[in-house]
Short mmCIF file of C-alpha atoms and ligand atoms in Angstrom, two decimals:
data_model
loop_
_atom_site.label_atom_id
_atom_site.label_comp_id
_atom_site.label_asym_id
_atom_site.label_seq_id
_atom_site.Cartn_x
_atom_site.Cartn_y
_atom_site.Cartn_z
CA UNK A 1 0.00 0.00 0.00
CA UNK A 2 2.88 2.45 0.13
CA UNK A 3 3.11 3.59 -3.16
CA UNK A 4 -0.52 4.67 -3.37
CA UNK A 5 0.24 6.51 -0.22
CA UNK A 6 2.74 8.43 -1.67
CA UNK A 7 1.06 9.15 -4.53
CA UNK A 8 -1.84 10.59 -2.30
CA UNK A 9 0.44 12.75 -0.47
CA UNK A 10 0.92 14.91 -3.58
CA UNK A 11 -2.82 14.92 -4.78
CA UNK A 12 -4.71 17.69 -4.35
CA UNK A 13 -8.49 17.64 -1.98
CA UNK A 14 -10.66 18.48 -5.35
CA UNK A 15 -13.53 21.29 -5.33
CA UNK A 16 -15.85 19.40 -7.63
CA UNK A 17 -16.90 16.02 -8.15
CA UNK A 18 -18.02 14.01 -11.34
CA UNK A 19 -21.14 11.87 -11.08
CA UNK A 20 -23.62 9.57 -13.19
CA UNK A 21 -26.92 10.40 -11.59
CA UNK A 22 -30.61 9.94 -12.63
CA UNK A 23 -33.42 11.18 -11.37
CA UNK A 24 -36.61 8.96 -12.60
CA UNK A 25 -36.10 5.38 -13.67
CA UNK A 26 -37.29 3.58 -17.24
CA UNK A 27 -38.05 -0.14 -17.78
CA UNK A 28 -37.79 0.08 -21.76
CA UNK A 29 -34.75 2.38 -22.19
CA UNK A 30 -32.91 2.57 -18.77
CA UNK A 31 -29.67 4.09 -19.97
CA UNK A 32 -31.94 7.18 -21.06
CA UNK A 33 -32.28 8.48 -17.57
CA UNK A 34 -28.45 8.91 -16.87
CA UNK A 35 -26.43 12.37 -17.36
CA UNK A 36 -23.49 13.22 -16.00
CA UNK A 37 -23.09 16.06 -13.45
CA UNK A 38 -20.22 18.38 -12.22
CA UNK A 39 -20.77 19.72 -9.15
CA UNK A 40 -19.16 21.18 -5.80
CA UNK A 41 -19.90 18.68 -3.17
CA UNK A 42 -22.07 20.29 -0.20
CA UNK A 43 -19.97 18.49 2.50
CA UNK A 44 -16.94 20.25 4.79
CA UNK A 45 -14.38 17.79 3.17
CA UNK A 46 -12.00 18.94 6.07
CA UNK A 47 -14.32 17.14 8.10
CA UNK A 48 -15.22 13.79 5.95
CA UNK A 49 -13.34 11.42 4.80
CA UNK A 50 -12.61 12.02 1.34
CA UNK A 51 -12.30 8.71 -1.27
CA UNK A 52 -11.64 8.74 -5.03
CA UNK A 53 -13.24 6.11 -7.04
CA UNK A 54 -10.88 2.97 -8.48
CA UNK A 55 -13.52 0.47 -10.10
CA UNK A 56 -16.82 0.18 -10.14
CA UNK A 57 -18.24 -3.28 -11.63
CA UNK A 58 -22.52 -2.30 -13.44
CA UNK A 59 -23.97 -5.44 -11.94
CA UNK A 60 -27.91 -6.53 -13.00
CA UNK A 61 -29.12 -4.77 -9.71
CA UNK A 62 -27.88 -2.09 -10.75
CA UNK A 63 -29.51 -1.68 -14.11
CA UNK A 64 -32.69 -3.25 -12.13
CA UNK A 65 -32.50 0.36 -9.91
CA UNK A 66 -32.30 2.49 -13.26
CA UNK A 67 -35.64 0.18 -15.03
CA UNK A 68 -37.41 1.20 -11.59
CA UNK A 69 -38.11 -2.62 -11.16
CA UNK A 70 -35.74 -2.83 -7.93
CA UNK A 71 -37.04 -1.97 -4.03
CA UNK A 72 -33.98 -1.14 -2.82
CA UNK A 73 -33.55 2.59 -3.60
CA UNK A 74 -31.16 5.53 -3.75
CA UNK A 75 -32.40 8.68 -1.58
CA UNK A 76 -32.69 11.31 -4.22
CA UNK A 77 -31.51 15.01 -3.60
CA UNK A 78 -30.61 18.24 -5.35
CA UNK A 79 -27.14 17.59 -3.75
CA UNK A 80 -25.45 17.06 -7.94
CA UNK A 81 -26.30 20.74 -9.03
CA UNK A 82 -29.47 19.02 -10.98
CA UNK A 83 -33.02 20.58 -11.13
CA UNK A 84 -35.23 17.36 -10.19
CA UNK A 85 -33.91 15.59 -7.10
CA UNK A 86 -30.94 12.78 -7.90
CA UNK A 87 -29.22 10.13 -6.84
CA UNK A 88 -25.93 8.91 -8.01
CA UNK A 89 -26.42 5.22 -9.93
CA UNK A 90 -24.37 2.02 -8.97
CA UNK A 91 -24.22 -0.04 -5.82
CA UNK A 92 -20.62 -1.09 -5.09
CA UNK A 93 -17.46 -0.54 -6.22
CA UNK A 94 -13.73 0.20 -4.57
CA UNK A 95 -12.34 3.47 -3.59
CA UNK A 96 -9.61 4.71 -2.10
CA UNK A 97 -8.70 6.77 1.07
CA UNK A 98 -7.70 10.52 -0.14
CA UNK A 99 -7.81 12.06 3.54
CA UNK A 100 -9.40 11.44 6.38
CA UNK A 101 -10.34 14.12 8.92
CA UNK A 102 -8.30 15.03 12.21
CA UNK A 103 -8.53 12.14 14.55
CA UNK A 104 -9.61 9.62 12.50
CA UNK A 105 -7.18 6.64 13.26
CA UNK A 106 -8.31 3.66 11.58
CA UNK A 107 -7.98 4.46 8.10
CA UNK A 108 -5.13 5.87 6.32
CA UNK A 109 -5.05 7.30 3.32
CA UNK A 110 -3.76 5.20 0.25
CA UNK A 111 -6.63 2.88 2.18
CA UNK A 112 -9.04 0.39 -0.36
CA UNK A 113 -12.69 0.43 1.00
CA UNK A 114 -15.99 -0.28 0.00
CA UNK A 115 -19.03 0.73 1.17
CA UNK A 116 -21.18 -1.15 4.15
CA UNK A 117 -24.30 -0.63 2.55
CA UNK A 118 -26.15 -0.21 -0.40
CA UNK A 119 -27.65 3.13 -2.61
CA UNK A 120 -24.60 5.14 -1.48
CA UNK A 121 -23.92 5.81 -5.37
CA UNK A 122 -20.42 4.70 -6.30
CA UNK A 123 -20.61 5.73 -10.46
CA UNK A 124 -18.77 8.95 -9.15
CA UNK A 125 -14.66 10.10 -9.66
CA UNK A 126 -15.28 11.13 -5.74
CA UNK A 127 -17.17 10.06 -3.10
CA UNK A 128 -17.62 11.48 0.77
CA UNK A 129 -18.27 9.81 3.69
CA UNK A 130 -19.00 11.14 7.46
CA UNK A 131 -18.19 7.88 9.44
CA UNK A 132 -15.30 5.15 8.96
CA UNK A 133 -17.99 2.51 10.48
CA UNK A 134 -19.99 2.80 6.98
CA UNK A 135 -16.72 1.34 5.13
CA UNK A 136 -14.77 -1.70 5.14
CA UNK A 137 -11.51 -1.87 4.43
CA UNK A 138 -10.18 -4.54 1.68
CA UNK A 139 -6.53 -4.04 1.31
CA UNK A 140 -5.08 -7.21 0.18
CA UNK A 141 -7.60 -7.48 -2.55
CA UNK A 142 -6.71 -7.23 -6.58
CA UNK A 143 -8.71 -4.46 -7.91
CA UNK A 144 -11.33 -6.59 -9.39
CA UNK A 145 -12.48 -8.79 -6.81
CA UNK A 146 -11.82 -5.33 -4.38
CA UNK A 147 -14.49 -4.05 -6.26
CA UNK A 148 -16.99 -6.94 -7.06
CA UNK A 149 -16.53 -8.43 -3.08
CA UNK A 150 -19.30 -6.63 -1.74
CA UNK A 151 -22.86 -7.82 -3.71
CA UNK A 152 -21.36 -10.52 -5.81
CA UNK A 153 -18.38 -11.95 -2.93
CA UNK A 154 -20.77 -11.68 -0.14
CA UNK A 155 -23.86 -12.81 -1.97
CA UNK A 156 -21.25 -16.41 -3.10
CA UNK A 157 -20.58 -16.49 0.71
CA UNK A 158 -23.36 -16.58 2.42
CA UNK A 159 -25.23 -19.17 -0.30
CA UNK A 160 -22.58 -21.18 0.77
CA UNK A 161 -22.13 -21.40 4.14
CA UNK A 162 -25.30 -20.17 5.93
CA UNK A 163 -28.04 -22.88 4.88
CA UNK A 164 -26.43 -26.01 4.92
CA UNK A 165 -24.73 -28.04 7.27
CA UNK A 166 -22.16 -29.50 5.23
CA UNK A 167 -20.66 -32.82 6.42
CA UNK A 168 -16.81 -32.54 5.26
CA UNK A 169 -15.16 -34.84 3.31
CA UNK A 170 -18.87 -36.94 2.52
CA UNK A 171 -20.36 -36.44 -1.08
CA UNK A 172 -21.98 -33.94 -0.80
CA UNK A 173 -22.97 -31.41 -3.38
CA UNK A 174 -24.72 -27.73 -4.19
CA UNK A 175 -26.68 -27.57 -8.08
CA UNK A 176 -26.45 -24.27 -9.62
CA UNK A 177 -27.79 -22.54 -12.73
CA UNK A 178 -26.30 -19.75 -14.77
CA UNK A 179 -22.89 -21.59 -13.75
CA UNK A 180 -21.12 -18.97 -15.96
CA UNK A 181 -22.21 -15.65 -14.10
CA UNK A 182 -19.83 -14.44 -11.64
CA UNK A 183 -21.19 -15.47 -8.39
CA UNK A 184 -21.65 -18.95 -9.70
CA UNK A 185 -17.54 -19.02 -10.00
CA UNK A 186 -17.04 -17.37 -6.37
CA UNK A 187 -20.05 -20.08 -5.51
CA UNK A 188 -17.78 -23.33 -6.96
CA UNK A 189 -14.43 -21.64 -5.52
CA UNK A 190 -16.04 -21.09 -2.20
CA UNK A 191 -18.01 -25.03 -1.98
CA UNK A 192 -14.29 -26.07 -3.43
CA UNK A 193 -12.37 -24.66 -0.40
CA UNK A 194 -15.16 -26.50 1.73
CA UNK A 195 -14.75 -29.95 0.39
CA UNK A 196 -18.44 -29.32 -1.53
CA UNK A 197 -18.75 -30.21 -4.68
CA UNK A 198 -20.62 -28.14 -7.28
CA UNK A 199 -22.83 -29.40 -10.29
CA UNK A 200 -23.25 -26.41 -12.45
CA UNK A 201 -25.71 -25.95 -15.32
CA UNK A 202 -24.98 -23.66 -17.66
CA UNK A 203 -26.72 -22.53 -21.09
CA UNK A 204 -26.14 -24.64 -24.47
CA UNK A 205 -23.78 -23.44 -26.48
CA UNK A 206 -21.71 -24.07 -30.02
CA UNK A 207 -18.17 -23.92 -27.32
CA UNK A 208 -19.83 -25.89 -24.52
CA UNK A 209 -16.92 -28.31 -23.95
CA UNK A 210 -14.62 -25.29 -24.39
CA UNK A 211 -16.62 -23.31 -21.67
CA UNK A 212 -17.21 -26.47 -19.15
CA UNK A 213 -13.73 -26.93 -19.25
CA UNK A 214 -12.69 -23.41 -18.28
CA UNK A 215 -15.36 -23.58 -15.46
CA UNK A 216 -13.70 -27.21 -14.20
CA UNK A 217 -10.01 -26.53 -14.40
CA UNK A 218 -10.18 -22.72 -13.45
CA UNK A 219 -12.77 -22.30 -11.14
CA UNK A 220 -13.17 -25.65 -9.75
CA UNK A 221 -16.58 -26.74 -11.01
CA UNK A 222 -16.77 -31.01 -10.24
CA UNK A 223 -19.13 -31.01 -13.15
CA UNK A 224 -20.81 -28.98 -15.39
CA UNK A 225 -23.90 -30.35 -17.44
CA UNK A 226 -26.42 -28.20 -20.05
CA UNK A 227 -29.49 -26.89 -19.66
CA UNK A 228 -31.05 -29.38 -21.95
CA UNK A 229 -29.36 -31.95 -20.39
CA UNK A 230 -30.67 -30.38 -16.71
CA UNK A 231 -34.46 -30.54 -18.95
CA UNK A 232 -33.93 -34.12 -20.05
CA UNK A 233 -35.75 -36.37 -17.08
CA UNK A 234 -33.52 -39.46 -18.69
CA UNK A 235 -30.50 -38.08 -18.33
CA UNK A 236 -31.36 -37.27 -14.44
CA UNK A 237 -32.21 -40.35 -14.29
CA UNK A 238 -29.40 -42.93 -16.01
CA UNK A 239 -25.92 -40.49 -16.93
CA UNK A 240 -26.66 -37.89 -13.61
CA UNK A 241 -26.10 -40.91 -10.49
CA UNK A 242 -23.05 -41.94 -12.26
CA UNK A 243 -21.52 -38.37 -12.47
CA UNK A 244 -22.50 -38.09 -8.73
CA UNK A 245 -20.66 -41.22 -7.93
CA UNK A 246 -22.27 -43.17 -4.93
CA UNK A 247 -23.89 -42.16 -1.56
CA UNK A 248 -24.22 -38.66 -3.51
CA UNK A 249 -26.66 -36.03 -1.81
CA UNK A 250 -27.52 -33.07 -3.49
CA UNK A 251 -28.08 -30.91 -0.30
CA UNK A 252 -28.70 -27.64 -2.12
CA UNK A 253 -29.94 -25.43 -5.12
CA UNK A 254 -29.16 -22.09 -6.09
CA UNK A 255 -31.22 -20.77 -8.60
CA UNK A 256 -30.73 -17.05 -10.65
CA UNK A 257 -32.41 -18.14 -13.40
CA UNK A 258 -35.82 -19.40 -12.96
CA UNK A 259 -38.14 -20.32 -15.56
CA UNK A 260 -37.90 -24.26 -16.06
CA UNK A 261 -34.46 -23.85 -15.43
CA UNK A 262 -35.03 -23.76 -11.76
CA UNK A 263 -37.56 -26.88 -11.95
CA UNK A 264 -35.18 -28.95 -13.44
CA UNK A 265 -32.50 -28.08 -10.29
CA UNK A 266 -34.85 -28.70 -7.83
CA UNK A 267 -35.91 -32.16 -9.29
CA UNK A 268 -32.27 -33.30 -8.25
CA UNK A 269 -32.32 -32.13 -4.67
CA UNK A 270 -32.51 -35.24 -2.24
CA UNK A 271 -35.75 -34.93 -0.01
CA UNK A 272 -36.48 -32.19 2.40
CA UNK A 273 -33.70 -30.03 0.68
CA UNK A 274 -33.39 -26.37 -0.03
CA UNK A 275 -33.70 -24.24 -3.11
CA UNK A 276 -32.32 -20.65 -2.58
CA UNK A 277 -33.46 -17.86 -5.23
CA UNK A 278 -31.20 -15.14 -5.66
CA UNK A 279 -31.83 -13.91 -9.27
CA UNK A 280 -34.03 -14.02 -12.24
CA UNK A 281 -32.07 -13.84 -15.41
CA UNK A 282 -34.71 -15.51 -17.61
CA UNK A 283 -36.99 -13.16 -16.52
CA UNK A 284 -39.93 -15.78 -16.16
CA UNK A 285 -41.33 -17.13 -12.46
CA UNK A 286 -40.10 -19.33 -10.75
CA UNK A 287 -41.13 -22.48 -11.22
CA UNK A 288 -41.32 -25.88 -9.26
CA UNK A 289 -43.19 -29.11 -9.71
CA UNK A 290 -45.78 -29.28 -7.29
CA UNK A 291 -44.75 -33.05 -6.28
CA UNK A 292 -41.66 -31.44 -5.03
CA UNK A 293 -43.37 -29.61 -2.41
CA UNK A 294 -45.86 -32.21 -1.87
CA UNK A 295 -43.86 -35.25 -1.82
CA UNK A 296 -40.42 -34.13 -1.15
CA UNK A 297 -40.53 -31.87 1.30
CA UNK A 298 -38.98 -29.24 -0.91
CA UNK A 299 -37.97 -25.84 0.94
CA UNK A 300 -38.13 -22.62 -1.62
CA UNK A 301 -36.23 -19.21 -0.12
CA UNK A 302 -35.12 -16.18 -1.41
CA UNK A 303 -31.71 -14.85 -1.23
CA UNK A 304 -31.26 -10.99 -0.94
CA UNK A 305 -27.91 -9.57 0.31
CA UNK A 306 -28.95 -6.33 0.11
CA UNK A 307 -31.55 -7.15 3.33
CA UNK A 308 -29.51 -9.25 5.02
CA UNK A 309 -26.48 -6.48 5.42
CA UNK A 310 -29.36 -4.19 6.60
CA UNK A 311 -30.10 -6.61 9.03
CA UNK A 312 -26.65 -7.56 10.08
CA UNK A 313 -23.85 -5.23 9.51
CA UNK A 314 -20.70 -6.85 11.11
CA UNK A 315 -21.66 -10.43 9.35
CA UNK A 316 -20.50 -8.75 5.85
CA UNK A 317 -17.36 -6.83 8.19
CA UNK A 318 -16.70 -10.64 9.12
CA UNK A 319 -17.35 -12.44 5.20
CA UNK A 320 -15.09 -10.02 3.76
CA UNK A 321 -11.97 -10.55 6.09
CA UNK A 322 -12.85 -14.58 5.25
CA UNK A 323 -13.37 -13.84 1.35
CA UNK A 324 -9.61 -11.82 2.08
CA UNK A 325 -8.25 -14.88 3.17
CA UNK A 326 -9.26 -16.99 0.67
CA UNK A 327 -7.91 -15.21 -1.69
CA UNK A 328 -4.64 -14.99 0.07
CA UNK A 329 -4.58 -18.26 0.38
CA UNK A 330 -4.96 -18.69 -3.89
CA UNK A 331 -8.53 -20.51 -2.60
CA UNK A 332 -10.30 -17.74 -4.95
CA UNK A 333 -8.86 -16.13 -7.65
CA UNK A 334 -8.94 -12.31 -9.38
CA UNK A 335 -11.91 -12.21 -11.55
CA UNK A 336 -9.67 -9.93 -14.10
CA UNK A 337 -10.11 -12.26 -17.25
CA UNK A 338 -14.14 -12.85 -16.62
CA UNK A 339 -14.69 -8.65 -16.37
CA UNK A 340 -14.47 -6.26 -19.72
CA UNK A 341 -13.12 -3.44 -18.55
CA UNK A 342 -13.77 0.45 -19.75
CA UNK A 343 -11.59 2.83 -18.91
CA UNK A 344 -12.33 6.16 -17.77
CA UNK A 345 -9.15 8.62 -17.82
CA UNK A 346 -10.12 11.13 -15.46
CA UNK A 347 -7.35 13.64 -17.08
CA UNK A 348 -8.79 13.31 -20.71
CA UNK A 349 -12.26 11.65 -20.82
CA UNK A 350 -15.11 14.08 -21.76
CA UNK A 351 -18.97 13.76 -20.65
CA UNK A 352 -19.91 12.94 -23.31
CA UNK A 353 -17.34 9.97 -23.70
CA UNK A 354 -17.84 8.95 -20.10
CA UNK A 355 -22.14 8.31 -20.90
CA UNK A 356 -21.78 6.91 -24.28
CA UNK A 357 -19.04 4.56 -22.09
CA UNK A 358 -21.83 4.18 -19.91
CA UNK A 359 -24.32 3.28 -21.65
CA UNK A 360 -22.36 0.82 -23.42
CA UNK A 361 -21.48 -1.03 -20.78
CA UNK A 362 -24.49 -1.38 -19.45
CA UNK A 363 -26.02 -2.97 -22.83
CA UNK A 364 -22.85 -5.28 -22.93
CA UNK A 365 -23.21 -8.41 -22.78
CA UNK A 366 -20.95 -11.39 -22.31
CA UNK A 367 -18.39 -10.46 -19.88
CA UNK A 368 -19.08 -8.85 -17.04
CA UNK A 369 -18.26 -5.20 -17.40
CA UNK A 370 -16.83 -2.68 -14.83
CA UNK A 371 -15.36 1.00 -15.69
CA UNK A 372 -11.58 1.27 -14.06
CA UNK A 373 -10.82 4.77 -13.64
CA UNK A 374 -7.20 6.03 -14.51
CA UNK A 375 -5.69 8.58 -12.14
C1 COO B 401 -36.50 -9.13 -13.26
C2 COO B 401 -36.68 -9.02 -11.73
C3 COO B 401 -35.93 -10.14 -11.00
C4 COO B 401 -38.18 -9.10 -11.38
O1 COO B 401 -38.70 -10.33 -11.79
P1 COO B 401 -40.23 -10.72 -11.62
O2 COO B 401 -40.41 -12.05 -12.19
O3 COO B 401 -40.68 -10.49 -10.25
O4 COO B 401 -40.91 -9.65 -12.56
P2 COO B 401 -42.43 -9.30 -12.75
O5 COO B 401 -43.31 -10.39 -12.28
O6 COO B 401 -42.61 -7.94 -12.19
O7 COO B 401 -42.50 -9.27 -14.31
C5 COO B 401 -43.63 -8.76 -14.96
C6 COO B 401 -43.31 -8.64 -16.41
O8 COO B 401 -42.25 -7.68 -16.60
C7 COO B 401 -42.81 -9.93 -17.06
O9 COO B 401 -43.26 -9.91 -18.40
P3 COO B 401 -44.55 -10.76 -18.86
O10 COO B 401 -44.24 -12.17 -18.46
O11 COO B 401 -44.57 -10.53 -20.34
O12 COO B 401 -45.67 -10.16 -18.12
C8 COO B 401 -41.31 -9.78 -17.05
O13 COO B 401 -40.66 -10.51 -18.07
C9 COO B 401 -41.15 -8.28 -17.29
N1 COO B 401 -39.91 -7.81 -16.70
C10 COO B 401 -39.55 -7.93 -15.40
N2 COO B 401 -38.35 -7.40 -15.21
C11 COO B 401 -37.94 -6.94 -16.40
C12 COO B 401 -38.95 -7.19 -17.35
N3 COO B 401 -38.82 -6.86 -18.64
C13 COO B 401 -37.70 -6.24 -18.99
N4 COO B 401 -36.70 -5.97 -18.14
C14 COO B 401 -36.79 -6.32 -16.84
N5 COO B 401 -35.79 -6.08 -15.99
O14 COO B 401 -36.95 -10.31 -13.74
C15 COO B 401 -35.08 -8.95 -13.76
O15 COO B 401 -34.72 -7.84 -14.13
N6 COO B 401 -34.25 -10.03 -13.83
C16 COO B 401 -32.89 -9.97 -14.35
C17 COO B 401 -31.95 -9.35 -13.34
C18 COO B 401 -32.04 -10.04 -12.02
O16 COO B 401 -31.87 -11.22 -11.88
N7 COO B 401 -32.27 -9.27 -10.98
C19 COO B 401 -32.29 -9.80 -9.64
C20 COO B 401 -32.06 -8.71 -8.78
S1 COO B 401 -31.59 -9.15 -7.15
C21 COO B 401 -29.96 -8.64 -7.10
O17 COO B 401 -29.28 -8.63 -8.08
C22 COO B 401 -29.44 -8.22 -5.85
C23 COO B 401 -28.21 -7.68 -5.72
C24 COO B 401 -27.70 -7.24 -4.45
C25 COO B 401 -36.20 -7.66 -11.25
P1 NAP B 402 -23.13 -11.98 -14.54
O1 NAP B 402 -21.75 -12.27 -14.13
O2 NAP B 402 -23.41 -10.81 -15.40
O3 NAP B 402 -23.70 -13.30 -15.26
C1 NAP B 402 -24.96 -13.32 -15.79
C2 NAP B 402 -25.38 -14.77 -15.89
O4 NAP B 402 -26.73 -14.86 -16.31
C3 NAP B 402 -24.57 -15.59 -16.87
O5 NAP B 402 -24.35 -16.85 -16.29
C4 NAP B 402 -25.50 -15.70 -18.08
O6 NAP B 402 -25.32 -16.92 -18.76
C5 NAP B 402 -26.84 -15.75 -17.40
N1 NAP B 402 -27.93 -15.29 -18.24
C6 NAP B 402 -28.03 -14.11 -18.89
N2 NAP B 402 -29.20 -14.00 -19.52
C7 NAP B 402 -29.87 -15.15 -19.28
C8 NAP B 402 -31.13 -15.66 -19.67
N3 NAP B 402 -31.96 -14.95 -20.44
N4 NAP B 402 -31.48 -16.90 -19.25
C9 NAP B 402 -30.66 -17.63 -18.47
N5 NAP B 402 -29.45 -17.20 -18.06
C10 NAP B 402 -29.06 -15.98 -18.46
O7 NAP B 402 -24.11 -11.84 -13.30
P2 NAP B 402 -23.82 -11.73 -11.74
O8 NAP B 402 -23.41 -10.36 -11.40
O9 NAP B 402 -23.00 -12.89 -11.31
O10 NAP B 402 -25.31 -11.97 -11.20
C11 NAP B 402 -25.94 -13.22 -11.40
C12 NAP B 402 -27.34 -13.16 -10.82
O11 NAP B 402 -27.26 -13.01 -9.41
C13 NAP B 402 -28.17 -11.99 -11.30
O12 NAP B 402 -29.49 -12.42 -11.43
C14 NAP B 402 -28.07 -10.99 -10.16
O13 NAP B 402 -29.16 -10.12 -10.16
C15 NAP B 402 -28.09 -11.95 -9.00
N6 NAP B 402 -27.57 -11.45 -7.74
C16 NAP B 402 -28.42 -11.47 -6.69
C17 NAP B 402 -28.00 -11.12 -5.45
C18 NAP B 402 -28.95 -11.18 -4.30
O14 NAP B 402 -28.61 -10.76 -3.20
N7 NAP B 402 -30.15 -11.68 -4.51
C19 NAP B 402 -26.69 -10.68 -5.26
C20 NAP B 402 -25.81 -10.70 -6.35
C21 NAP B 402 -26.27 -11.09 -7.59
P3 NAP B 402 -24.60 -17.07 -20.19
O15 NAP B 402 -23.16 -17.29 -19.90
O16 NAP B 402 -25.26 -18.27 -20.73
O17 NAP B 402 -24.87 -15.81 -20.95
#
């Protein structure tokens, strides 16, 4: 962390800030409502602790808040020199410590942080905060998991290890859908490190094998099957028990797809399992064979991180200093080559560039995109 500290010794406190705000939301064109805003920011920054913005990842809750199709919302003020009350768009992202006011011991600047909550706004070159307790540290961290740890590194965490009792070293394994989106790969790291084994389902494709394989060697995956073979009832029940191997119990489901997608996961959950929902990618209902519940004993839950840092603070404090040591430890790696990375240059990049930017990234598809910003 040194060098950054030096570097921060010789930058200058700025008088304005840069931020992507909206002020109403739009289902059919969200990327519509955005502008970008230059303003003085109404804070004593004397008094605050003063961050400038590294990387922020534009994650599908984020573009949720934008369509208006998301609870979780952004207070919105006249605070960005707008006319109709704002808020600044994204939820998470990494900054890092410019100053901190007189007395304030534990952070330093040259310090990575993220926020503790949600709807603080992190699309921003700046961002102000009164209190160190609304920030965790994550020096330690590569830039890109620093700055996808909080919704995506959490969310992977907590699917894990707070609804099952796993029993070590036994066969035991988690089915997961969209095993290509990035919490699926902190999901397999994370059940990998545990001794749990991970069956994920993943999309057909013309590169399937190609994929799979990247997803098994990389990541860790134990096995990764298709969606139409997930659909086909014969291949659950003939080629599936001999990729489990024997005494297999699939304890768990994680489902961010829905649609038939998540019927055909919870057909292969062993009796009186769970099914966590933490995403709807497909846009369609979940859906779940009623003999499931009936017969089986089925348990169907929803997953929101978002809710369950309200609720408990210090648990996320306490996942992120595991999810440090993991990574430490080479147990989960950087995301760098899943992420597509645009580049703002603070020095040279216009408004206008930074929306179009914007707005492209958040139509990408693919990769996973996040804008790194260049100091
Ligand atoms: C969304 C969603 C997960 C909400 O899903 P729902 O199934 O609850 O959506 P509705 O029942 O309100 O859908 C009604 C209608 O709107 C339906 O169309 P019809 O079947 O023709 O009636 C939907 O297809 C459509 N709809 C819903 N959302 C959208 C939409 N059309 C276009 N765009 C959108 N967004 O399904 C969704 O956006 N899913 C993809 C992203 C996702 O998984 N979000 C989960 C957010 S939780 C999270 O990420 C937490 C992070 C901390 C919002
Ligand atoms: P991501 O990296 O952008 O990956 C998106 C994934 O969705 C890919 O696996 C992609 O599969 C798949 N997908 C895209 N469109 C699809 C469709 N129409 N049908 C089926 N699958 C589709 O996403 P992420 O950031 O990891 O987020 C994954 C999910 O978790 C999202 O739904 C997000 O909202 C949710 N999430 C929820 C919480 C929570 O607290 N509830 C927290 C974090 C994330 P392909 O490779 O086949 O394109």
């Amino acid at each position: 962390m040194l060098p950054a500290f030096r570097r921060l010794m010789s930058t200058k406190i700025p008088t304005h800030f840069k931020s992507v705000v909206y002020s109403a939301e739009s289902l059919e064109e969200c990327t519509s409502v955005l502008s970008i805003q230059n303003y003085k920011p109404r804070e004593d920054l004397e008094k605050s602790i003063v961050l400038r913005t590294l990387a922020f990842p534009i994650n599908p809750s984020d573009i949720n808040q934008l369509q208006g199709v998301y609870p979780s919302k952004p207070e919105k003020t006249l605070d960005y020199s707008t006319h109709e009350p704002a808020a600044i768009a994204g939820n998470e992202g990494v900054f890092e410590v410019m100053s901190v006011p007189k007395g304030e011991t534990s952070l330093t600047a040259g310090d990575w942080v993220i926020p503790v909550q949600a709807n603080n706004g992190t699309w921003s070159n700046y961002r102000v905060f009164s209190k160190a307790t609304d920030l965790i540290k994550v020096n330690g961290l590569d830039l890109y998991s620093a700055a996808t740890v909080s919704v995506n590194g959490c969310t992977a965490y907590q699917l894990v290890n707070n609804y099952v009792a796993w029993n070590k070293g036994s066969n035991e394994w988690l089915v997961q859908n969209a095993g290509t989106s990035s919490v699926s790969k902190i999901v397999t790291q994370i059940a990998k490190a545990k001794g749990i084994k991970t069956l994920s389902v993943i999309r057909d494709r013309d590169n399937f094998d190609s994929v799979a394989q990247v997803l098994q060697d990389k990541f860790g995956a134990t096995k990764v099957i298709s969606e139409s073979q997930n659909n086909d009832k014969s291949f659950n029940k003939e080629t599936l028990p001999k990729l489990l191997g024997p005494d297999a119990r699939i304890r768990l489901a994680l489902n961010s797809v829905g649609g038939k997608s998540s019927s055909a996961i919870a057909r292969k959950l062993e009796k009186n399992a769970l099914m966590l929902t933490y995403g709807g990618m497909s846009k369609q209902p979940v859906t779940l064979p009623t003999s499931l519940h009936i017969f089986k004993g089925l348990t169907s839950k929803g997953f929101w991180i978002t809710e369950n840092n309200k609720k408990n603070p210090q648990e996320k404090v306490e996942n992120i200093k595991d999810f440090i040591q993991l990574y430490r430890d080479g147990k989960i790696i950087s995301p760098k080559e899943e992420i597509n990375t645009v580049d703002w240059d603070v020095h040279s990049t216009n408004d206008e560039q930074l929306l179009e930017m914007i707005k492209n990234a958040i139509d990408g598809t693919g990769k996973k995109q996040m804008v790194v910003l260049k100091w």
